[in-house]
CSV table of C-alpha atoms in Angstrom, one decimal:
chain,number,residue,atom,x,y,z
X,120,UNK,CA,0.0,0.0,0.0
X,121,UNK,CA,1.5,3.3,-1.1
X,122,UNK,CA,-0.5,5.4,1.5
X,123,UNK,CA,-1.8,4.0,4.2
X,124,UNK,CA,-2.4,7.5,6.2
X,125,UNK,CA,-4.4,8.5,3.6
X,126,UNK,CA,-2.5,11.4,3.5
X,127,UNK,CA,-2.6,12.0,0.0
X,128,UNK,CA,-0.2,11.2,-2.4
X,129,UNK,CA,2.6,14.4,-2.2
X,130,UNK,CA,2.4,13.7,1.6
X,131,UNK,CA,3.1,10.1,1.4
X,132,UNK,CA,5.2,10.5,-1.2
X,133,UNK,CA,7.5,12.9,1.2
X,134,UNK,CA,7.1,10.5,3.9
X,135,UNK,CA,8.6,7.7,1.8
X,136,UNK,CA,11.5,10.2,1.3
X,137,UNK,CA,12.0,10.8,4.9
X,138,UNK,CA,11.3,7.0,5.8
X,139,UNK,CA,14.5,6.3,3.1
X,140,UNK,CA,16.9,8.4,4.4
X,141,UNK,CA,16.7,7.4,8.0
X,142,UNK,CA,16.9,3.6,7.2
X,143,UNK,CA,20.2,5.2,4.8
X,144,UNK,CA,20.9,6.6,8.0
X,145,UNK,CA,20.8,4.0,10.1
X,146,UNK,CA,23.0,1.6,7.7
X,147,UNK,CA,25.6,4.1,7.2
X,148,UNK,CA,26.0,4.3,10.9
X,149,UNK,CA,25.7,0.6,11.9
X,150,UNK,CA,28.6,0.3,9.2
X,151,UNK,CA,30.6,3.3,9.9
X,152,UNK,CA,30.8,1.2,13.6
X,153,UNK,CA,31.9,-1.8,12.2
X,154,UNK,CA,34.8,-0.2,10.1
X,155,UNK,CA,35.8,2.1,13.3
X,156,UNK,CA,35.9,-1.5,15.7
X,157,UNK,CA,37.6,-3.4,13.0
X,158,UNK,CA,40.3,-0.4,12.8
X,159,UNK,CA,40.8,-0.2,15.8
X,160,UNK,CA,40.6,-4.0,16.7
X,161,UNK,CA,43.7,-4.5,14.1
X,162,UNK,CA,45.6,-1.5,15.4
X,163,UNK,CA,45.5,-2.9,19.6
X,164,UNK,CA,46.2,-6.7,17.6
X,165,UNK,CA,49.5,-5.2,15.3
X,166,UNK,CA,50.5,-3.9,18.8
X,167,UNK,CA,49.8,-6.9,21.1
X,168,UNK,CA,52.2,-9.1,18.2
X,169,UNK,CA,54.9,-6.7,17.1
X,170,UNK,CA,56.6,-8.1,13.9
P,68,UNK,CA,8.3,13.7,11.8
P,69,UNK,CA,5.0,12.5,14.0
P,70,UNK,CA,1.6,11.7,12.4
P,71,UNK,CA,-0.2,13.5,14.7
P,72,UNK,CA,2.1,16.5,13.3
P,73,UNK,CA,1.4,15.4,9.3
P,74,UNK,CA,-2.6,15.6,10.3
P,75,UNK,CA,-2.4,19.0,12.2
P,76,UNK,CA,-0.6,20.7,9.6
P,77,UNK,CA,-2.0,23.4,7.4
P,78,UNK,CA,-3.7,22.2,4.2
P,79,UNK,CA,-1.5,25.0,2.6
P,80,UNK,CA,1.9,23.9,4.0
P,81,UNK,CA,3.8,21.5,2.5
P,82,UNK,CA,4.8,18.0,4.0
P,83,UNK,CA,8.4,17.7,5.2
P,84,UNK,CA,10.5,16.2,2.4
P,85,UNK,CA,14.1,15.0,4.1
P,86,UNK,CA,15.8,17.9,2.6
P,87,UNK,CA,13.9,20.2,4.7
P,88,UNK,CA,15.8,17.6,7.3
P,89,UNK,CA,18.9,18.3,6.0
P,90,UNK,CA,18.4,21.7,5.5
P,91,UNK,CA,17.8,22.0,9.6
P,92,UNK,CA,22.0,21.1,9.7
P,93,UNK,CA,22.7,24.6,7.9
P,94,UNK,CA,24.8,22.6,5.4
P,95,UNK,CA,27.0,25.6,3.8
P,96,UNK,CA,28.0,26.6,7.5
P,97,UNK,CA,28.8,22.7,8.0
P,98,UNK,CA,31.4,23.1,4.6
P,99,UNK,CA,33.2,25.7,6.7
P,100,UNK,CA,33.5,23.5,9.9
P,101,UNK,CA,34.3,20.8,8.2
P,102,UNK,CA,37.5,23.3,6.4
P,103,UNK,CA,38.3,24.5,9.5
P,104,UNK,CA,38.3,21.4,11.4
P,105,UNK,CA,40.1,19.5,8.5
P,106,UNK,CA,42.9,22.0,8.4
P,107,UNK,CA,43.3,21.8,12.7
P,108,UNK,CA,43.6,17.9,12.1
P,109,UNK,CA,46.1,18.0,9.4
P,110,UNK,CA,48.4,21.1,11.0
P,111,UNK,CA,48.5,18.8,14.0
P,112,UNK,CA,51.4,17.0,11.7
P,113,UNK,CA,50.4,13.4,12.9
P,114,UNK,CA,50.2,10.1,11.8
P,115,UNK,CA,46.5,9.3,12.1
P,116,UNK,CA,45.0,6.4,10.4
P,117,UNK,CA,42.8,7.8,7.7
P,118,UNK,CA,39.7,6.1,8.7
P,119,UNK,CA,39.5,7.9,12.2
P,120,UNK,CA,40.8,11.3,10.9
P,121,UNK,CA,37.2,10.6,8.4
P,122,UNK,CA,35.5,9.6,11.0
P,123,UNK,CA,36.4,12.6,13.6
P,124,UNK,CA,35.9,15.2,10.6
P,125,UNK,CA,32.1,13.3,10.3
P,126,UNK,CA,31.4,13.9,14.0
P,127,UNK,CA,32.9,17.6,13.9
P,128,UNK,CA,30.0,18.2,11.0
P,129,UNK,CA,27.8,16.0,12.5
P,130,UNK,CA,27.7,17.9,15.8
P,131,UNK,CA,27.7,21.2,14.0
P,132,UNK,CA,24.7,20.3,12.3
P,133,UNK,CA,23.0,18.8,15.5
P,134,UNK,CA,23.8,22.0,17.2
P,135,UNK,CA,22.2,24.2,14.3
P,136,UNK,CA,19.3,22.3,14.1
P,137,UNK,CA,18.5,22.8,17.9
P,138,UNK,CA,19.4,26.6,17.0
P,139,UNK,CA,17.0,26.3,14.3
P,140,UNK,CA,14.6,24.9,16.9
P,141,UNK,CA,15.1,27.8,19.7
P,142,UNK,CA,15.2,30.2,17.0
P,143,UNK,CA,12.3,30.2,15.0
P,144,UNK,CA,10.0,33.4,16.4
P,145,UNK,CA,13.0,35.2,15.2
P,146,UNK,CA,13.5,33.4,11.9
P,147,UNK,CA,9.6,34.0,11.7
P,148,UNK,CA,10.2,38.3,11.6
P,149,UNK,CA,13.2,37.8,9.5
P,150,UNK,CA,13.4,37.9,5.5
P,151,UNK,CA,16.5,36.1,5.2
P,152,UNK,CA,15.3,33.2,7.6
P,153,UNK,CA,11.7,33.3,7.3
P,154,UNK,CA,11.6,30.5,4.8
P,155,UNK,CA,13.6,27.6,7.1
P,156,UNK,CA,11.9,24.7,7.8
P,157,UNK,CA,10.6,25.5,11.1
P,158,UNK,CA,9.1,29.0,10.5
P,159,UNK,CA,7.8,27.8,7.4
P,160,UNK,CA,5.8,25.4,9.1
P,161,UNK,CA,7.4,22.6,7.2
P,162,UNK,CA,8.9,21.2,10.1
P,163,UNK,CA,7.6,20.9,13.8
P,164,UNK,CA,9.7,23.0,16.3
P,165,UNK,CA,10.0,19.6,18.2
P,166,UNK,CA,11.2,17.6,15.4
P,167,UNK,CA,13.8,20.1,14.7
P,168,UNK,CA,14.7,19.7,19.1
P,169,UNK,CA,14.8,15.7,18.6
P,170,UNK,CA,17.2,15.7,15.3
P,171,UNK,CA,19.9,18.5,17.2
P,172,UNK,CA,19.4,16.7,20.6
P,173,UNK,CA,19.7,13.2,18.5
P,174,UNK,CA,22.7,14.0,16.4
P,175,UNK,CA,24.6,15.8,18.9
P,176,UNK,CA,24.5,13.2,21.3
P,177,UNK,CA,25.6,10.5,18.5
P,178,UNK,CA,28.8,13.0,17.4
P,179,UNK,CA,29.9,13.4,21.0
P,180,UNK,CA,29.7,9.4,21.9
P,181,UNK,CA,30.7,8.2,18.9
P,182,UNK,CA,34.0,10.7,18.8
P,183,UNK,CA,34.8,9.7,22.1
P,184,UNK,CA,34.4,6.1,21.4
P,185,UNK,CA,36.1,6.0,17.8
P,186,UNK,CA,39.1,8.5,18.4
P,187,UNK,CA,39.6,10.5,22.1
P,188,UNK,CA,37.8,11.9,24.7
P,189,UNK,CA,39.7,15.3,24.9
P,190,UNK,CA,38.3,15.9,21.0
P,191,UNK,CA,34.9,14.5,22.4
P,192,UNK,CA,35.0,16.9,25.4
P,193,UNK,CA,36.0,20.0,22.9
P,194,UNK,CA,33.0,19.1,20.2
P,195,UNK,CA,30.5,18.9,23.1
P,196,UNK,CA,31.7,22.2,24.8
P,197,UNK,CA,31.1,23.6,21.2
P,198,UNK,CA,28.1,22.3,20.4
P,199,UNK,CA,26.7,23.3,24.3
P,200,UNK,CA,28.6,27.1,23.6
P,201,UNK,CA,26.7,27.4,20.4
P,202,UNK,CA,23.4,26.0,21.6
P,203,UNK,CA,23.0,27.1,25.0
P,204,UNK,CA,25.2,30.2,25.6
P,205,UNK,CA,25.1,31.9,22.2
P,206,UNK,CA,21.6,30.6,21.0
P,207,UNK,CA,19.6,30.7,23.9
P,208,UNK,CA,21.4,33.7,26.0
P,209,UNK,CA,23.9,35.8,24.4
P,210,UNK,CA,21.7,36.5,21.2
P,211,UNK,CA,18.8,38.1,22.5
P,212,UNK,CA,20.1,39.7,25.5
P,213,UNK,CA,24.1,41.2,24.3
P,214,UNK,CA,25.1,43.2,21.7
P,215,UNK,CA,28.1,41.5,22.0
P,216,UNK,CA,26.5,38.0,21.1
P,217,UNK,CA,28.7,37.6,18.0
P,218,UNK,CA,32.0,38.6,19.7
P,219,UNK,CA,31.1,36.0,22.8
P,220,UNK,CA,29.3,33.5,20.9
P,221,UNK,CA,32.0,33.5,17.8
P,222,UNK,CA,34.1,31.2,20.1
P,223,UNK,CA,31.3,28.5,19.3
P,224,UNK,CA,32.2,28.6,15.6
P,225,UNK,CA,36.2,29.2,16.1
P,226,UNK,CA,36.6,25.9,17.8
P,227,UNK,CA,36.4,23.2,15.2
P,228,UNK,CA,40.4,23.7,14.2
P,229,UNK,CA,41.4,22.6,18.2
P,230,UNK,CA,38.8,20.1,17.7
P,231,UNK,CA,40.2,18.4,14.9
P,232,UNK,CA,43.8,19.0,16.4
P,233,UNK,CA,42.8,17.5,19.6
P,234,UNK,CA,41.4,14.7,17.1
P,235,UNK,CA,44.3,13.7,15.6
P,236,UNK,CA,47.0,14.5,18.4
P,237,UNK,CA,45.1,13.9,21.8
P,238,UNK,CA,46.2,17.7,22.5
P,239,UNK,CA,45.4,21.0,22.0
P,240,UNK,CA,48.8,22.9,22.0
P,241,UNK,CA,49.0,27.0,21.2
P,242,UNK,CA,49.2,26.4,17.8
P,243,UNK,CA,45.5,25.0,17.3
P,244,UNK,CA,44.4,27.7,19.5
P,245,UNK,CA,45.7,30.5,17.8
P,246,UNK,CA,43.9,28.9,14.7
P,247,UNK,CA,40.6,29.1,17.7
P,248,UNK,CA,42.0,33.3,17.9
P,249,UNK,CA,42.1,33.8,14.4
P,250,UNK,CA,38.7,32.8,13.6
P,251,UNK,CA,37.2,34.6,16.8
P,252,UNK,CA,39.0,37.4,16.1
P,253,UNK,CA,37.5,37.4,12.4
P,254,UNK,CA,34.1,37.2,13.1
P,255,UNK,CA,33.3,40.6,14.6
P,256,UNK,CA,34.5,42.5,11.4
P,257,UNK,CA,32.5,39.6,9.2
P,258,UNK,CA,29.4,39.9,10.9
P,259,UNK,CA,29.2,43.5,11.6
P,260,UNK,CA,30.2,44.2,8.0
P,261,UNK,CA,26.9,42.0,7.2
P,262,UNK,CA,24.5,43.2,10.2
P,263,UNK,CA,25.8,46.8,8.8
P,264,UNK,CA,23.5,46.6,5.7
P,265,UNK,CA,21.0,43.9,7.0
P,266,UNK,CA,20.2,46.0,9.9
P,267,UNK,CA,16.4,47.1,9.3
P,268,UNK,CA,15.9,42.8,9.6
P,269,UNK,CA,17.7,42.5,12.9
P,270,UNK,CA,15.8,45.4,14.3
P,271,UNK,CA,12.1,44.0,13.7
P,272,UNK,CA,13.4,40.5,14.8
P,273,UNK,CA,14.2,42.3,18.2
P,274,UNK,CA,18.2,40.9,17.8
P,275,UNK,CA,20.0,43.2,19.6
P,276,UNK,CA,23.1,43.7,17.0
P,277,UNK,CA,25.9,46.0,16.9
P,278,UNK,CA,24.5,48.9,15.0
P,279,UNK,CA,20.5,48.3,16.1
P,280,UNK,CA,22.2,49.1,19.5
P,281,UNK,CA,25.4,51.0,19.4
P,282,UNK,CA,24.6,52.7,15.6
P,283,UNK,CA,26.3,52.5,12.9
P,284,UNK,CA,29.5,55.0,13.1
P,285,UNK,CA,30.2,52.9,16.3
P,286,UNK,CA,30.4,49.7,14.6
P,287,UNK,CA,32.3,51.0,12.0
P,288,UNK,CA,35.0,52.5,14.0
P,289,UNK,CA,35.1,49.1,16.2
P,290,UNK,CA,35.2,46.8,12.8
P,291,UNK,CA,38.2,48.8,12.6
P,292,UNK,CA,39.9,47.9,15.6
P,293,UNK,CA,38.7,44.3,15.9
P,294,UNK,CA,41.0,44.3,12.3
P,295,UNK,CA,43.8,46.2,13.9
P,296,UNK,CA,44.0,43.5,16.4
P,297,UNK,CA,43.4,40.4,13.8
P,298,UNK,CA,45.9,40.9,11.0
P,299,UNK,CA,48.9,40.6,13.8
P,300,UNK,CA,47.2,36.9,15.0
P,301,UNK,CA,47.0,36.0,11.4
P,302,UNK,CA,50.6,36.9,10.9
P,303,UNK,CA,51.5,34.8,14.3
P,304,UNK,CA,51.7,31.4,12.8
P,305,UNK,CA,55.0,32.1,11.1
P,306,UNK,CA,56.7,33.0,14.1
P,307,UNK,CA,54.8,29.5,15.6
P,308,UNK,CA,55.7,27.0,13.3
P,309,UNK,CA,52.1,26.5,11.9
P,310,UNK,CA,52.1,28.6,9.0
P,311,UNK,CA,55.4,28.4,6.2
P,312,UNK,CA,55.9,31.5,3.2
P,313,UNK,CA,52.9,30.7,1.5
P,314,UNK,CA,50.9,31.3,4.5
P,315,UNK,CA,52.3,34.1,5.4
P,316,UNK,CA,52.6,36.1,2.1
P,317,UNK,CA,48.9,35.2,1.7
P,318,UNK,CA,48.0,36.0,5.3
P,319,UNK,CA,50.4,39.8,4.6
P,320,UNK,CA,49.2,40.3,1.4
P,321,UNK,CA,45.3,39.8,2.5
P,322,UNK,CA,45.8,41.8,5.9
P,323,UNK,CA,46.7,44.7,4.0
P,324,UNK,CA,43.5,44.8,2.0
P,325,UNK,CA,41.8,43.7,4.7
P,326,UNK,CA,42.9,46.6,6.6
P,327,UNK,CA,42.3,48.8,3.8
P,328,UNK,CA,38.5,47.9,3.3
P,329,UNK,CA,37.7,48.4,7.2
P,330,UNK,CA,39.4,51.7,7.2
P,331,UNK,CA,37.5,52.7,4.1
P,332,UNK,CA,34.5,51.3,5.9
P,333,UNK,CA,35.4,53.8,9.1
P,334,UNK,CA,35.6,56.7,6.6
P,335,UNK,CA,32.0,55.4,5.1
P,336,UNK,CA,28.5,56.0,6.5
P,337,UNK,CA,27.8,52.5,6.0
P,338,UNK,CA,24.7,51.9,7.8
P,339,UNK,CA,23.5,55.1,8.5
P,340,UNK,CA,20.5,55.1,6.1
P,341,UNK,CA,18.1,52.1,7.1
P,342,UNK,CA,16.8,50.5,4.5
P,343,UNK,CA,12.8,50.1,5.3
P,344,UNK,CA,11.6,48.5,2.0
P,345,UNK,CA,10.2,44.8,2.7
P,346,UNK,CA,10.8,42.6,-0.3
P,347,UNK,CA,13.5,40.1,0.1
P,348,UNK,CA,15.3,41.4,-2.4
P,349,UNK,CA,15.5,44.8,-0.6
P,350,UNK,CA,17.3,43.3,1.6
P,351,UNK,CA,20.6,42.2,-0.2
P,352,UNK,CA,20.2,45.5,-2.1
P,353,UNK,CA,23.1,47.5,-0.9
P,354,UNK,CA,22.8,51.4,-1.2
P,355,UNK,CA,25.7,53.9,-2.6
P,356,UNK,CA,27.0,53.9,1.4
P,357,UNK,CA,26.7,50.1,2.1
P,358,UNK,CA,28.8,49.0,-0.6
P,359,UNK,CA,32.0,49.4,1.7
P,360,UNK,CA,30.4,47.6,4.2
P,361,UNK,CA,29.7,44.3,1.1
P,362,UNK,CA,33.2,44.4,0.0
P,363,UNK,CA,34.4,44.0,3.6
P,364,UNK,CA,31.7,41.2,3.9
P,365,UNK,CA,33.1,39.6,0.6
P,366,UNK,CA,36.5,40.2,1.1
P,367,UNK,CA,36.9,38.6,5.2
P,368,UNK,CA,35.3,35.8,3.8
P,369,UNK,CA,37.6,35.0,1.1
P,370,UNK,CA,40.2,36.0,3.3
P,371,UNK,CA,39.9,33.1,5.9
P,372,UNK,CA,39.7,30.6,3.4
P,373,UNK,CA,42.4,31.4,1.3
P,374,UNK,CA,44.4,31.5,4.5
P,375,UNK,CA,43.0,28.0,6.0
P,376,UNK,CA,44.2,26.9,2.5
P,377,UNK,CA,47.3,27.7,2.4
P,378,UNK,CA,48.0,25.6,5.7
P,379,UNK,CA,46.3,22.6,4.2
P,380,UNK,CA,48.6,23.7,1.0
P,381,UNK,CA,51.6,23.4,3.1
P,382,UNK,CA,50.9,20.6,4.9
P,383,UNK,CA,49.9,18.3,1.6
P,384,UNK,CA,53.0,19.9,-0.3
P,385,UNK,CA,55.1,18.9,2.9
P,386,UNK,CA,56.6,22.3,3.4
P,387,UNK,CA,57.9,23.2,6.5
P,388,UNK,CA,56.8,26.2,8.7
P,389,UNK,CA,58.6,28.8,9.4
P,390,UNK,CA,60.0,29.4,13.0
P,391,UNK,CA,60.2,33.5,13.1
P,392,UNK,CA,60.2,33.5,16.2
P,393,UNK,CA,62.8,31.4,17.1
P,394,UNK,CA,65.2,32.8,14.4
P,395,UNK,CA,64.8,36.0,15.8
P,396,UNK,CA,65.7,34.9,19.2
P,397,UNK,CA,68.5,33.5,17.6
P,398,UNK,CA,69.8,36.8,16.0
P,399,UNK,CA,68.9,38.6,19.3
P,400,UNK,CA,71.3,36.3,21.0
């Protein structure tokens, strides 16, 4: 169902919109914290086995 | 945004689209503390894995924009009265004031923990101090009560370069804070130069700025000094070891025209004539006697950049600062 608020179709359309970039939001972030730990993870293991 | 707030809304007013969101986070003032920050982290000269130094420049601008948006939020009975800001999202009625308090409350909150978490807690501390100083002090107390909120509350947008310093060295050393004095130095002449011919807009909004309060001969004559006082700072980072010879022929060169428009600006009567018409186009209209004050504008914009770009020029290039100071201790002795 493309509007089920029956709140007309520019409104739904704009909440479809919004409802997109918070779910881009949320991805980017979840992955943003999985690049940071895995950075930081292989910096403390490079330093707990020095070459 | 709530339902309840999509049902209650005007038939007239349109829904809010994300962009209204985004435009909540100021974005063009966000491309300046991301510069500024950007140049603090790299000046800092050190080795700083390039996925934290991205990730500490994405909190600085994500806690500018949080901080904006809750300005936005605590803001909008003057936006409301003013041309230039009449049409955000909030006075516009495109975006509830509350939705606007959640995002800044949201995002700042996220910046601060996730800076802390990802790169230090000093660079944390420093973004949440600026993102409080802007909200809180400035927004909410020194704007509507001081007609020195801009000279006060400027400190709020001077502190990204120690933020990204702190970011990338876990310190904040006098070099990043004479960066900090630079751009809180520059922002009384800036602002004033603008509130000089935007005055009439100020006035009806009830924001007490420089010339609503003091006139307009007295801002002019203290834009002068405030520039009398900056060009030396701006010439302090050779004598440092921040800035090398491109800095400082750029930061000479500029100070001298710098000078030169606010003394022309003294001699001017900038701002003596209000301008009363109401279109927004009137507004940005400068008359015969403004056009000092818009060149000063113009020119302390470019001025700050090109100097913040030279740094960052130095720094990629690899070219080492000069040490004035030093040397001349060195001939002294």
């Amino acid at each position: 169902m493309s509007d089920p608020w029956n709140e007309g179709p520019k409104a739904a359309a704009a909440r479809r919109g919004r409802s997109i970039a918070i779910a881009l939001g949320l991805v980017a972030f979840v992955v943003l914290v999985f690049v940071v730990t895995i950075v930081k993870l292989g910096a403390n293991v490079i330093a707990a086995h020095p070459a | 945004m709530t339902d309840h707030a999509v049902h209650d809304m005007p038939a007239s007013v349109a829904p809010a689209r994300w962009q209204d969101y985004v435009q909540l986070l100021k974005p063009r003032v966000m491309s300046l503390v991301i510069f500024t920050a950007l140049t603090g982290l790299l000046c800092a000269r050190t080795a700083m894995n390039p996925v934290l130094a991205g990730v500490a420049i994405l909190c600085i601008a994500v806690g500018a924009g949080g901080s904006a948006a809750l300005n936005m939020w605590y803001d909008s009975d003057i936006d409301a009265r003013m041309r230039r800001t009449r049409g955000r999202p909030v006075p516009a009625g495109r975006v509830q004031g509350a939705d606007a308090l959640a995002l800044g409350i949201t995002l700042s909150l996220f910046s601060v923990g996730l800076m802390g978490l990802a790169v230090n807690w000093l660079s944390a501390g420093l973004l949440a101090f600026t993102i409080l100083f802007y909200a809180v002090v400035y927004t909410m107390w020194l704007k509507r009560s001081t007609a020195q909120n801009i000279v006060i509350g400027g400190l709020a947008g001077a502190l990204p370069p120690a933020v990204g310093w702190a970011a990338a060295a876990g310190a904040a050393p006098l070099n990043a804070w004479l960066l900090v004095a630079i751009i809180f130095m520059w922002t009384p002449p800036h602002f004033w130069a603008l509130s000089l011919y935007t005055q009439s807009d100020y006035a009806k909004a009830g924001v007490p700025m420089m010339p609503v309060v003091r006139g307009a001969a007295s801002t002019r004559r203290q834009i002068l000094g405030y520039s009398l006082a900056l060009i030396p700072l701006c010439l302090a980072p050779a004598f440092t070891g921040l800035g090398g010879a491109i800095y400082l022929s750029v930061a000479a060169g500029g100070g001298a025209i710098f000078l030169a428009l606010a003394a022309r600006l003294a001699a001017s009567r900038a701002g003596d004539a209000v301008d009363e018409r109401l279109s927004d186009q009137a507004l940005y209209d400068v008359r015969a006697g403004g056009k000092a004050a818009r060149n000063l504008f113009a020119f302390s914009i470019l001025y700050l950049f090109v100097m913040f770009a030279a740094l960052l020029v130095e720094r990629m290039l690899g070219l080492e600062p000069l040490h004035l100071a030093a040397a001349l201790k060195g001939l002294a002795a």
